[in-house]
Every structure is written in C-alpha cells, then in structure tokens.
Amino acid sequence: MRVRDLLAPGAPRLRLLAAEEELDRQVSGVMTTDLHDPGRYLHGGELVLTGMLWRTGPADSERFVRTIVAGGAVALAAGEAEVGPVPEDLVDACRRHRMPLLAVPDDIAFGTVTEFIGRQVSADRAADLAALVDRHRLLVSAAGGGGLDAVLDLLGGDLDLDCWVLTPTGAVIAGPADRLSAEDRDQLVRAHLGAQRQRRRPPHRARLLTGSYSLLPASATPEAEAPLADWVLAVAGDVTEWTTKRQQLAENLARLVAAERQRRDEGRRLRRRLADEVLTLLQRDADPAEISRTLYASSAMAARYEIPEPKPQASDGNWLVLSAEGTGLPEGAVRAVLEEALGGTTDRALVAGAGTGAVVVMPAMDTAVPADTLRELLAPLEAGLGSEGRITLGVSAPAPEAGGLRGALEEARHARRIAGARVGRVCVAGPEELASHVLLLAAVPDEVRRAFRSRLLDKVIAYDIEHQADLVRTLEAFLRSDGSWTRCAAQLHVHVNTLRYRIGRIEELTGRDLSRLEDRVDFYLALELA
C-alpha cells in the first residue's frame, strides 16, 4: 500500500499535516514506539506510530524526525490522545525532512491503524503471490513439475496462511501435517463431501474447535467420479471475508492443486493398465508365472526403477485381494476412491475396475489392511454418499504367492457379499467371517431372508409397538446370555419373574419354544438379518 491509502475512503480518519508531495511512498509495515531513538529498530518502509511521549520540548521533534528518516521510515503518524494536538515544531521538522505527517485523532486507536495497514499490505502480497501461484500452475501443467509443499510453505511464510491438500479420506497430500490433527482432517473432509453431495457452491466453510476453515475442491477427474475422489484444499480462515485479491489467491491455488492432481493421474494410466491385465489373468485362471511377471513389472514401476528381465520369483510373497462394489454411484467412482484411499497405504496397490466395481491386488508385506482398518479408513466417505449410495468391500486372507491369487479373489468376493448383507453406507467384511453363519446368510436371496425374518419377528415387533413391552430387546439379551435366566435378568435389571413373563409372551406370539436349541438358532439368525 501507499501512504495516500491512509487518507482514502474507508481508511481510519487521519489528517495530513505535512509533506503532501510524498504520499506515493510504499508502506511495508508499522512500528509503534515512544522511544527517543527508535532508528535501530527500523528496517525501512515502516509507518511510525507514536504517542509523542518522547517530546519534552521543540528540539526533541527535530531529533526524532531525523532519526526515523535515517532508519528508512516512510511516514509518521502522531496520536493526539496523550499529549493533545500535534505541535507545530513537529510539523515543521517533518516539512524540512519531507516526511509525511499524519495526525491520529484521540478517538482512533493505534490498533485500528495497524490492522488497516496489515490488511492492505497482506492484500498486496497476496496479489504478488497469486501471480507466482498462477505461473507455478502453468509450469506444473506444461512441464510436469510438482512442488505443492514449496508453494504452501511460501504462503505460510509470507502471508502466515496455513493451507493443506487432503484426500477424501483425510490423508495429507501437502501442507504442514503436524498443524492439523487427524480428528480435524476427518471433520474437514466430511464437511467437504457433505457440501459437495448437497451441491453447495464452494468455497465451503467449516467451523471446528481449532478455528474456521474454507474448503475448495481440487478436481481433475471426470465429473462422473466427483466428489468422492476429489482432493480438497483446506485454508485456515474464512475466504469469503477476505479481500478480492486474497480470494483470487485461494482460487489460483485450488487450480494449481487440480493441475498437480491431473499430472499425477496421467502417471497412473500405465499402472491402471497393469492392474486390468492382472485382473484379466486371474479371471481366466492364467499360469501363475504370467501373473507373477505382471506383478513384478508393477513393483518395479512403483519403485521407479527400469524394468529388467522378468524374474517371477521377485514378486512372490503375501498378497491381499480386495473386492469392492458401489451402489448408487457413477461408473469409475469406486476405483478412483480406492486409488486415493490406498495411495497413502502402499504405492504398490493395483486397482482394477469396470463399471461400479473394483478389485485391488496389493502386497501384504508392505501393509496390513484388516477389515477394521479399512472400514476406519473409508469412514469419512459416508458424508459424500446419498441416501441410496453404498460402498461394500471384502478382504481376502493373504495369498502366499501369485498362484494363490485366484482363490484369494474368490474369497474376497464372498466376503464382499457378506458386507453387502449388512446395514450401512460403508461396509467391510474380512476373511475371518467366511467360516461364520454370516456367509450362509449372504448367499440366501433377499426375498427369502425377508420372509424368514418376517415370519419370526413381525408379531413380536408389532406387540412391542402397541404395548411398549421391550420384547425384542429381551429376546436379544436372552440369547446373548445363552438362555441363563439369572444372567439375563441381571443384564436387563428386571426380576426373573418379569423375564419369564416376557419370554412366555414371545413363545405365545410365535409358537416357538425358547428352551429348544433349534428355535433359539432360528431367532438368532432372524435377529442377525434384522
């Protein structure tokens, strides 16, 4: 900003007293002082704010002005709150040294002047940085360069502006990760996905306990795959309250991030082809040596090594297979989501897919991905799924070598069917459940499961609704207690006679006998289906 901006409409009500011809000087900051000799603390370009407590006589004015001129100050603002109107000897000294002199009325706080200058200077720096960001974006697009962390560091250093680039599952792509907790990242991506699902116009705002944030999508994927696979630019503060120049900086930064995302996605094309080839080989039960060669090629590419002669044994080891399906999602969405979610877990995951499904082949030696971990990893995506949207995923047990991947794929698909039988928007099942009754339930057609559940529980549920009898909860507790009257009564905090009455009522309504193992099993399965 320039000195004359302090006299423009919207600025604090300052009065110009001297050196009108010097108002085009550039202001780079503010120094507030009442020292007799502040020159050693000046770096050049400051507006000096003073309450004039250093003045005991006319000679002090000449000495003070000479000192700040030598220090590189560009203007002097004198407050009238402490010693009254600005004395003529100070006005004369400023005229002699061509130092712009502004009077600060007693009802204007120094803090108001400092805040005004800070906003103006930041806006000017933002304009310069916006041009820099724009140039960097073009460089990234044209030459394939990276450097998101460098740009965000620059913004943090010059503008004290914290920014992060996050995946839709909350992983940090760029930015100071130590300054944003995992809980905050989770809340931010959920707020972003929810706003995108509701088609709200960005920037989206999120208010957390740690402060306010603005969220801008950084999408370089086809519109059909957004927003579940988008990166998000999170900026500390409310962008809508910023100056126009500073808002342009945020928009340019979002475009830069999108360009970097596009560059990264271009690099994934070969990897996608390898993943599709591996899936094709598994589906036609190809020779394990051929599968192993393809896996080795993907491993070498991930390590950015030149691929030498194939060595099938180099890729042998423990491999996991994941089978996923999206419901109510566009084609390609699940594949893109898993690429983002697993990208931070291992750079050797091969994600193949067609339509609304996807299959992942990844080395278990690099990372363990049990069902619970995967469920937690994908949990933020729930905010971006509509009422009909679901992602179901099954995980195989580790396959000891490439030859075992065909069986692992079938195992993952069976586990996915178990996940599909559950209630929830993101459901995951692991190999440990394949020996459970849940596998049998998942294989039963939906209409058969609904009829079985209805035949056993509909009358009990209707009785509960009409009489508030709590029979369903009593039945669940009775089965969990293995039919023990005392343990079940203690768990429900009721008398044993009350419990016997409720169980008797369930038996009357259903025609079943809960002392028989067969009937207990039927009730247990019906409750599982519910």
XYZ file of C-alpha atoms in Angstrom:
530
model
C 0.000 0.000 0.000
C 0.959 3.671 -0.328
C 0.805 6.431 2.265
C -2.085 8.091 0.425
C -4.210 4.971 1.028
C -4.395 6.035 4.694
C -6.430 9.063 3.588
C -8.765 7.208 1.208
C -12.452 6.475 1.928
C -12.768 3.509 4.281
C -9.434 4.220 5.980
C -9.138 5.452 9.598
C -9.893 9.199 9.884
C -6.338 10.566 9.802
C -5.402 14.184 8.955
C -2.467 15.089 6.732
C -0.262 17.810 8.262
C 2.934 17.773 6.185
C 4.711 16.531 3.007
C 1.724 16.064 0.732
C 4.114 15.584 -2.205
C 5.463 12.328 -0.670
C 2.219 10.361 -0.424
C 3.189 7.827 -3.088
C 5.733 6.199 -0.791
C 5.246 2.445 -0.331
C 4.319 1.255 3.177
C 5.562 -2.232 4.062
C 4.690 -2.330 7.772
C 4.027 -0.476 11.032
C 6.191 0.334 14.050
C 4.596 1.724 17.232
C 7.073 3.473 19.521
C 7.656 6.232 22.059
C 11.408 5.677 22.254
C 13.652 8.729 21.905
C 15.821 6.869 19.374
C 13.840 4.153 17.510
C 16.083 4.188 14.439
C 17.958 0.977 15.277
C 14.664 -0.969 15.238
C 13.603 0.234 11.779
C 14.213 -1.855 8.679
C 12.858 0.555 6.068
C 9.367 1.113 4.658
C 7.562 1.477 8.011
C 4.910 3.926 9.073
C 5.926 5.024 12.572
C 3.046 5.371 15.065
C 3.843 7.423 18.162
C 2.055 8.925 21.151
C 4.757 11.693 21.342
C 5.683 10.807 24.928
C 9.334 11.242 23.906
C 8.789 15.048 23.423
C 9.765 17.395 26.244
C 10.488 20.432 24.024
C 10.772 21.674 20.382
C 14.316 20.354 19.968
C 13.080 16.803 20.559
C 10.907 16.932 17.429
C 13.851 17.684 15.123
C 15.949 14.917 16.659
C 13.115 12.326 16.487
C 12.250 13.043 12.848
C 15.922 12.992 11.821
C 16.289 9.573 13.495
C 13.333 7.918 11.747
C 14.349 9.376 8.373
C 17.786 7.807 8.784
C 16.104 4.491 9.683
C 14.117 4.421 6.421
C 10.623 5.234 7.739
C 8.221 6.425 5.018
C 5.685 8.296 7.182
C 4.943 9.406 10.738
C 1.527 9.211 12.444
C 1.241 11.095 15.747
C -1.519 10.257 18.229
C -3.357 13.091 19.968
C -4.816 11.026 22.810
C -1.954 11.537 25.313
C -0.442 14.997 24.737
C -3.128 16.744 22.696
C -2.862 18.285 19.200
C 0.313 17.748 17.190
C 2.719 20.633 17.994
C 3.888 22.984 15.221
C 7.551 22.178 15.845
C 6.901 18.562 14.847
C 5.011 19.718 11.741
C 7.933 21.993 10.789
C 10.501 19.228 11.320
C 8.526 16.863 9.044
C 8.297 19.542 6.344
C 12.061 20.122 6.433
C 12.793 16.392 6.081
C 9.928 15.756 3.589
C 8.408 13.201 5.991
C 4.622 12.760 5.586
C 2.988 13.550 8.936
C -0.497 12.277 9.840
C -2.495 13.171 12.946
C -4.359 10.332 14.680
C -7.477 11.749 16.460
C -7.931 10.793 20.106
C -10.925 8.539 19.256
C -8.908 6.382 16.805
C -6.931 3.547 18.402
C -3.456 2.742 17.162
C -4.642 -0.836 16.802
C -7.201 0.286 14.215
C -4.496 1.921 12.114
C -2.184 -1.094 12.465
C -4.944 -3.533 11.476
C -5.875 -1.453 8.425
C -2.280 -1.337 7.192
C -1.835 -5.061 7.855
C -4.855 -5.915 5.708
C -3.706 -3.684 2.859
C -0.142 -4.970 2.895
C -1.313 -8.599 3.013
C -3.616 -7.984 0.049
C -0.715 -6.550 -1.973
C 1.483 -9.515 -1.071
C -1.373 -11.842 -1.959
C -1.597 -10.275 -5.414
C 2.124 -10.864 -5.951
C 1.888 -14.414 -4.663
C -1.241 -15.037 -6.743
C 0.771 -14.243 -9.847
C 3.509 -16.568 -8.593
C 0.994 -19.346 -7.930
C -0.528 -18.839 -11.371
C 2.889 -19.114 -13.017
C 3.634 -22.225 -10.986
C 0.326 -23.746 -12.061
C 1.243 -23.247 -15.713
C 4.660 -24.754 -15.040
C 3.083 -27.800 -13.405
C 0.684 -28.253 -16.329
C 3.272 -27.784 -19.054
C 6.382 -29.381 -17.612
C 5.038 -31.940 -15.155
C 6.643 -30.285 -12.142
C 5.474 -30.726 -8.562
C 6.210 -28.543 -5.618
C 2.874 -28.189 -3.801
C 4.665 -28.268 -0.469
C 7.015 -25.489 -1.598
C 4.102 -23.265 -2.623
C 2.227 -23.873 0.626
C 5.405 -23.152 2.604
C 5.737 -19.881 0.706
C 2.196 -18.874 1.583
C 2.728 -19.788 5.213
C 5.950 -17.811 5.412
C 4.906 -14.662 3.540
C 1.231 -14.443 4.469
C 1.032 -16.540 7.623
C -1.571 -18.553 5.723
C -1.907 -22.247 6.599
C -3.139 -24.459 3.746
C -3.446 -28.224 3.298
C -4.272 -30.530 0.412
C -6.261 -33.537 1.644
C -7.598 -36.708 0.054
C -11.293 -37.529 0.582
C -10.263 -39.942 3.340
C -8.284 -37.245 5.196
C -4.694 -38.107 4.206
C -2.360 -35.112 3.786
C -1.015 -34.654 0.249
C 0.741 -31.355 1.038
C 0.886 -28.818 3.843
C 2.045 -28.793 7.489
C 0.571 -32.114 8.649
C 1.692 -31.534 12.235
C -0.558 -28.466 12.455
C -3.783 -30.312 11.611
C -4.869 -33.223 13.806
C -6.349 -36.438 12.422
C -9.677 -35.547 14.054
C -9.717 -32.126 12.373
C -8.842 -33.662 8.995
C -11.691 -36.130 9.377
C -14.167 -33.347 10.152
C -12.927 -31.202 7.265
C -13.248 -33.885 4.592
C -16.667 -34.889 5.928
C -17.806 -31.242 5.728
C -16.440 -31.011 2.186
C -18.070 -34.241 0.988
C -21.392 -33.310 2.594
C -21.395 -29.898 0.926
C -20.483 -31.432 -2.444
C -23.256 -34.008 -2.111
C -25.749 -31.195 -1.469
C -24.311 -29.360 -4.485
C -23.482 -26.279 -2.447
C -21.309 -23.743 -4.197
C -17.694 -23.552 -2.965
C -15.884 -22.353 -1.012
C -17.444 -24.453 1.748
C -16.938 -23.305 5.321
C -16.256 -25.490 8.347
C -16.053 -24.276 11.926
C -14.074 -26.555 14.264
C -12.905 -26.137 17.835
C -9.499 -25.162 16.443
C -10.906 -22.398 14.210
C -12.630 -21.716 10.901
C -11.586 -23.240 7.586
C -12.503 -22.742 3.940
C -12.716 -25.794 1.682
C -12.257 -25.700 -2.092
C -12.497 -28.776 -4.341
C -9.449 -29.529 -6.478
C -10.865 -31.900 -9.060
C -9.048 -33.159 -12.123
C -11.145 -36.304 -12.570
C -14.152 -36.654 -14.868
C -17.288 -35.100 -13.445
C -18.827 -38.565 -13.077
C -16.276 -39.547 -10.444
C -16.547 -36.386 -8.315
C -16.725 -35.665 -5.469
C -15.775 -38.903 -3.712
C -12.307 -38.975 -5.292
C -11.583 -35.222 -5.246
C -8.727 -33.687 -3.382
C -9.744 -30.759 -1.208
C -7.806 -27.568 -0.495
C -8.324 -26.584 3.149
C -7.404 -22.985 4.012
C -7.301 -21.622 7.565
C -9.824 -18.777 7.872
C -12.989 -17.719 6.071
C -12.160 -16.945 2.440
C -15.474 -15.117 1.952
C -14.339 -12.406 4.364
C -11.067 -11.785 2.517
C -10.247 -9.020 0.061
C -10.815 -9.733 -3.628
C -7.090 -10.126 -4.282
C -6.686 -12.617 -1.473
C -9.714 -14.608 -2.674
C -8.111 -14.792 -6.115
C -5.029 -16.260 -4.455
C -7.106 -19.100 -2.968
C -8.785 -19.772 -6.329
C -5.432 -19.833 -8.143
C -4.050 -22.178 -5.532
C -7.009 -24.550 -6.000
C -6.323 -24.560 -9.754
C -2.668 -25.330 -9.098
C -3.648 -28.281 -6.895
C -6.027 -29.534 -9.605
C -3.201 -29.339 -12.152
C -0.920 -31.356 -9.867
C -3.704 -33.910 -9.389
C -4.136 -34.169 -13.155
C -0.389 -34.682 -13.613
C -0.450 -37.452 -11.018
C -3.457 -39.122 -12.655
C -1.704 -39.095 -16.031
C 1.084 -41.065 -14.416
C -1.416 -43.670 -13.220
C -2.511 -44.708 -16.707
C 0.153 -47.377 -17.152
C -0.466 -48.627 -13.632
C -4.180 -48.948 -14.374
C -3.451 -50.969 -17.494
C -1.253 -53.322 -15.465
C -3.992 -53.667 -12.847
C -6.597 -54.520 -15.513
C -4.191 -57.050 -17.015
C -3.687 -58.752 -13.641
C -7.467 -58.989 -13.140
C -7.920 -60.466 -16.628
C -5.235 -63.054 -15.914
C -6.907 -64.027 -12.634
C -10.330 -64.317 -14.214
C -9.108 -66.700 -16.916
C -7.030 -68.677 -14.392
C -3.756 -67.932 -16.206
C -0.389 -69.512 -15.496
C 0.932 -68.218 -12.113
C 4.270 -67.378 -13.777
C 2.492 -64.975 -16.142
C 0.665 -63.339 -13.231
C 3.924 -63.091 -11.317
C 5.678 -61.315 -14.213
C 2.938 -58.674 -14.356
C 3.104 -58.129 -10.611
C 6.869 -57.784 -10.819
C 6.523 -55.156 -13.541
C 4.150 -53.146 -11.358
C 6.515 -53.380 -8.395
C 9.463 -52.171 -10.447
C 7.434 -49.275 -11.836
C 6.319 -48.272 -8.349
C 9.935 -48.173 -7.231
C 10.758 -46.044 -10.338
C 13.359 -48.498 -11.490
C 13.957 -49.505 -15.084
C 12.222 -52.857 -15.511
C 14.853 -55.555 -16.177
C 14.304 -59.068 -17.414
C 11.256 -60.584 -15.652
C 12.063 -62.531 -12.512
C 8.835 -64.225 -11.404
C 10.168 -65.152 -8.015
C 10.802 -61.462 -7.193
C 7.100 -60.800 -6.803
C 6.324 -63.886 -4.770
C 5.177 -63.158 -1.242
C 1.985 -62.455 0.639
C -0.689 -60.661 -1.379
C -4.117 -59.383 -0.394
C -7.099 -59.112 -2.711
C -9.935 -56.637 -2.111
C -13.256 -56.791 -3.922
C -15.459 -53.676 -3.866
C -18.823 -52.643 -5.262
C -20.559 -49.280 -5.367
C -24.330 -48.858 -5.230
C -25.937 -45.622 -6.364
C -22.550 -44.351 -7.592
C -21.354 -43.435 -11.091
C -19.085 -45.765 -13.017
C -15.436 -45.418 -12.092
C -16.120 -43.830 -8.700
C -15.176 -46.850 -6.566
C -11.937 -47.411 -8.475
C -10.921 -43.752 -8.088
C -11.852 -43.768 -4.390
C -9.735 -46.850 -3.651
C -6.783 -45.432 -5.575
C -6.879 -42.354 -3.336
C -7.576 -44.257 -0.122
C -4.827 -46.856 -0.623
C -2.325 -44.483 -2.223
C -1.101 -43.430 1.203
C -1.004 -47.039 2.404
C 1.171 -48.601 -0.282
C 2.451 -47.400 -3.645
C 2.254 -50.968 -4.967
C -1.531 -51.407 -4.839
C -3.008 -52.322 -8.228
C -6.610 -51.130 -8.553
C -8.550 -52.632 -11.451
C -12.169 -51.996 -12.215
C -15.014 -51.756 -14.637
C -18.400 -50.180 -14.117
C -19.310 -49.706 -10.467
C -16.919 -52.329 -9.065
C -13.206 -52.612 -8.385
C -10.619 -55.235 -7.457
C -7.393 -54.439 -5.612
C -4.271 -56.598 -5.522
C -1.711 -55.382 -3.003
C 1.285 -56.833 -1.170
C 0.516 -57.768 2.409
C 4.212 -57.409 3.308
C 4.034 -53.620 2.868
C 0.996 -53.064 4.997
C -1.670 -54.923 6.868
C -5.175 -53.959 5.830
C -7.573 -55.832 8.107
C -11.265 -55.170 7.668
C -11.477 -52.881 10.715
C -8.595 -50.707 9.486
C -10.103 -50.438 6.028
C -13.517 -49.590 7.472
C -11.977 -46.797 9.543
C -10.015 -45.540 6.531
C -13.128 -45.263 4.343
C -15.474 -43.977 7.063
C -15.277 -40.265 6.035
C -16.737 -41.167 2.632
C -20.115 -41.770 4.291
C -20.670 -37.997 4.273
C -20.482 -37.946 0.468
C -22.863 -40.847 -0.158
C -26.512 -40.056 -0.787
C -29.437 -41.950 0.683
C -29.020 -44.688 -1.943
C -25.221 -44.659 -2.063
C -23.187 -47.540 -0.608
C -19.687 -48.992 -0.815
C -19.269 -52.639 0.168
C -15.871 -54.264 0.324
C -14.473 -57.726 1.044
C -10.900 -58.561 2.037
C -9.161 -61.903 1.436
C -6.652 -63.659 3.643
C -3.032 -63.215 2.485
C -2.124 -65.372 -0.507
C 1.360 -66.881 -0.080
C 2.299 -66.461 -3.758
C 0.947 -65.325 -7.110
C -0.540 -68.769 -7.722
C -2.886 -68.281 -4.772
C -4.392 -65.040 -6.029
C -7.213 -66.754 -7.948
C -8.510 -68.288 -4.742
C -7.957 -65.024 -2.867
C -10.119 -63.224 -5.429
C -12.989 -65.660 -4.852
C -12.521 -65.318 -1.115
C -12.666 -61.502 -1.348
C -15.830 -61.703 -3.454
C -17.507 -63.968 -0.901
C -16.504 -61.559 1.861
C -17.947 -58.676 -0.158
C -21.288 -60.470 -0.355
C -21.239 -60.718 3.445
C -20.570 -56.963 3.633
C -23.443 -56.370 1.205
C -25.861 -58.139 3.542
C -25.181 -55.602 6.294
C -26.795 -52.280 7.037
C -24.685 -49.160 6.482
C -23.211 -46.926 3.809
C -19.631 -48.243 4.054
C -19.475 -51.949 4.964
C -16.368 -54.134 5.053
C -16.004 -57.865 5.751
C -12.810 -59.873 6.213
C -11.776 -63.486 5.669
C -12.366 -64.410 9.305
C -16.114 -64.176 8.627
C -16.094 -66.760 5.844
C -16.351 -69.591 8.379
C -19.331 -67.918 10.055
C -23.078 -68.329 9.589
C -22.949 -64.836 8.036
C -21.566 -66.377 4.817
C -24.636 -68.607 4.568
C -26.969 -65.671 5.179
C -25.234 -63.625 2.489
C -25.819 -66.390 -0.057
C -29.583 -66.526 0.606
C -31.741 -64.446 -1.795
C -33.108 -61.201 -0.340
C -36.761 -62.211 -0.605
C -36.099 -65.459 1.294
C -34.246 -63.618 4.069
C -37.056 -61.054 4.391
C -39.694 -63.806 4.582
C -37.735 -65.733 7.248
C -37.210 -62.622 9.384
C -40.822 -61.543 8.998
C -42.240 -64.943 9.990
C -40.335 -64.983 13.286
C -40.246 -61.336 14.352
C -43.142 -59.365 12.850
C -45.635 -60.284 15.577
C -43.112 -59.591 18.328
C -42.218 -56.173 16.834
C -45.905 -55.277 16.424
C -46.595 -56.223 20.059
C -43.700 -54.033 21.205
C -45.023 -51.073 19.219
C -48.524 -51.448 20.656
C -47.630 -52.234 24.287
C -44.097 -50.825 24.724
C -43.173 -54.267 26.054
C -39.479 -54.382 25.085
C -39.780 -57.993 23.894
C -37.214 -57.744 21.066
C -34.520 -56.391 23.386
C -35.400 -59.083 25.921
C -35.055 -61.774 23.247
C -31.618 -60.458 22.198
C -30.404 -60.388 25.818
C -31.762 -63.894 26.489
C -29.889 -65.332 23.523
C -26.652 -63.482 24.420
C -26.944 -64.952 27.931
C -27.128 -68.480 26.489
C -30.591 -68.924 27.979
C -29.478 -68.200 31.566
C -32.438 -66.662 33.428
C -30.361 -65.086 36.195
C -27.698 -63.563 33.931
C -30.292 -62.212 31.531
C -32.442 -60.706 34.318
C -29.367 -59.027 35.814
C -28.379 -57.628 32.434
C -31.863 -56.200 31.841
C -32.218 -55.036 35.501
C -35.550 -56.843 35.883
C -36.857 -59.582 38.217
C -36.562 -63.167 36.978
C -40.374 -63.485 37.062
C -40.663 -60.457 34.755
C -38.205 -62.064 32.393
C -40.140 -65.377 32.434
C -43.337 -63.480 31.606
C -41.730 -61.729 28.621
C -40.200 -64.923 27.213
C -43.541 -66.663 27.626
C -45.252 -63.881 25.707
C -42.693 -64.249 22.844
C -43.369 -68.005 22.722
C -47.159 -67.419 22.610
C -46.837 -64.892 19.764
C -44.507 -67.032 17.644
C -45.471 -70.587 18.528
C -41.806 -71.354 19.254
C -40.137 -72.836 22.350
C -37.030 -70.987 23.510
C -35.896 -73.964 25.566
C -35.185 -75.786 22.264
C -31.796 -75.204 20.578
C -33.345 -75.222 17.083
C -35.759 -72.411 17.930
C -33.037 -70.378 19.612
C -30.876 -70.676 16.453
C -33.792 -69.543 14.278
C -34.406 -66.486 16.471
C -30.678 -65.655 16.491
C -30.496 -65.760 12.687
C -33.668 -63.678 12.356
C -32.201 -61.008 14.635
C -28.958 -61.045 12.616
C -30.966 -60.446 9.447
C -32.792 -57.569 11.126
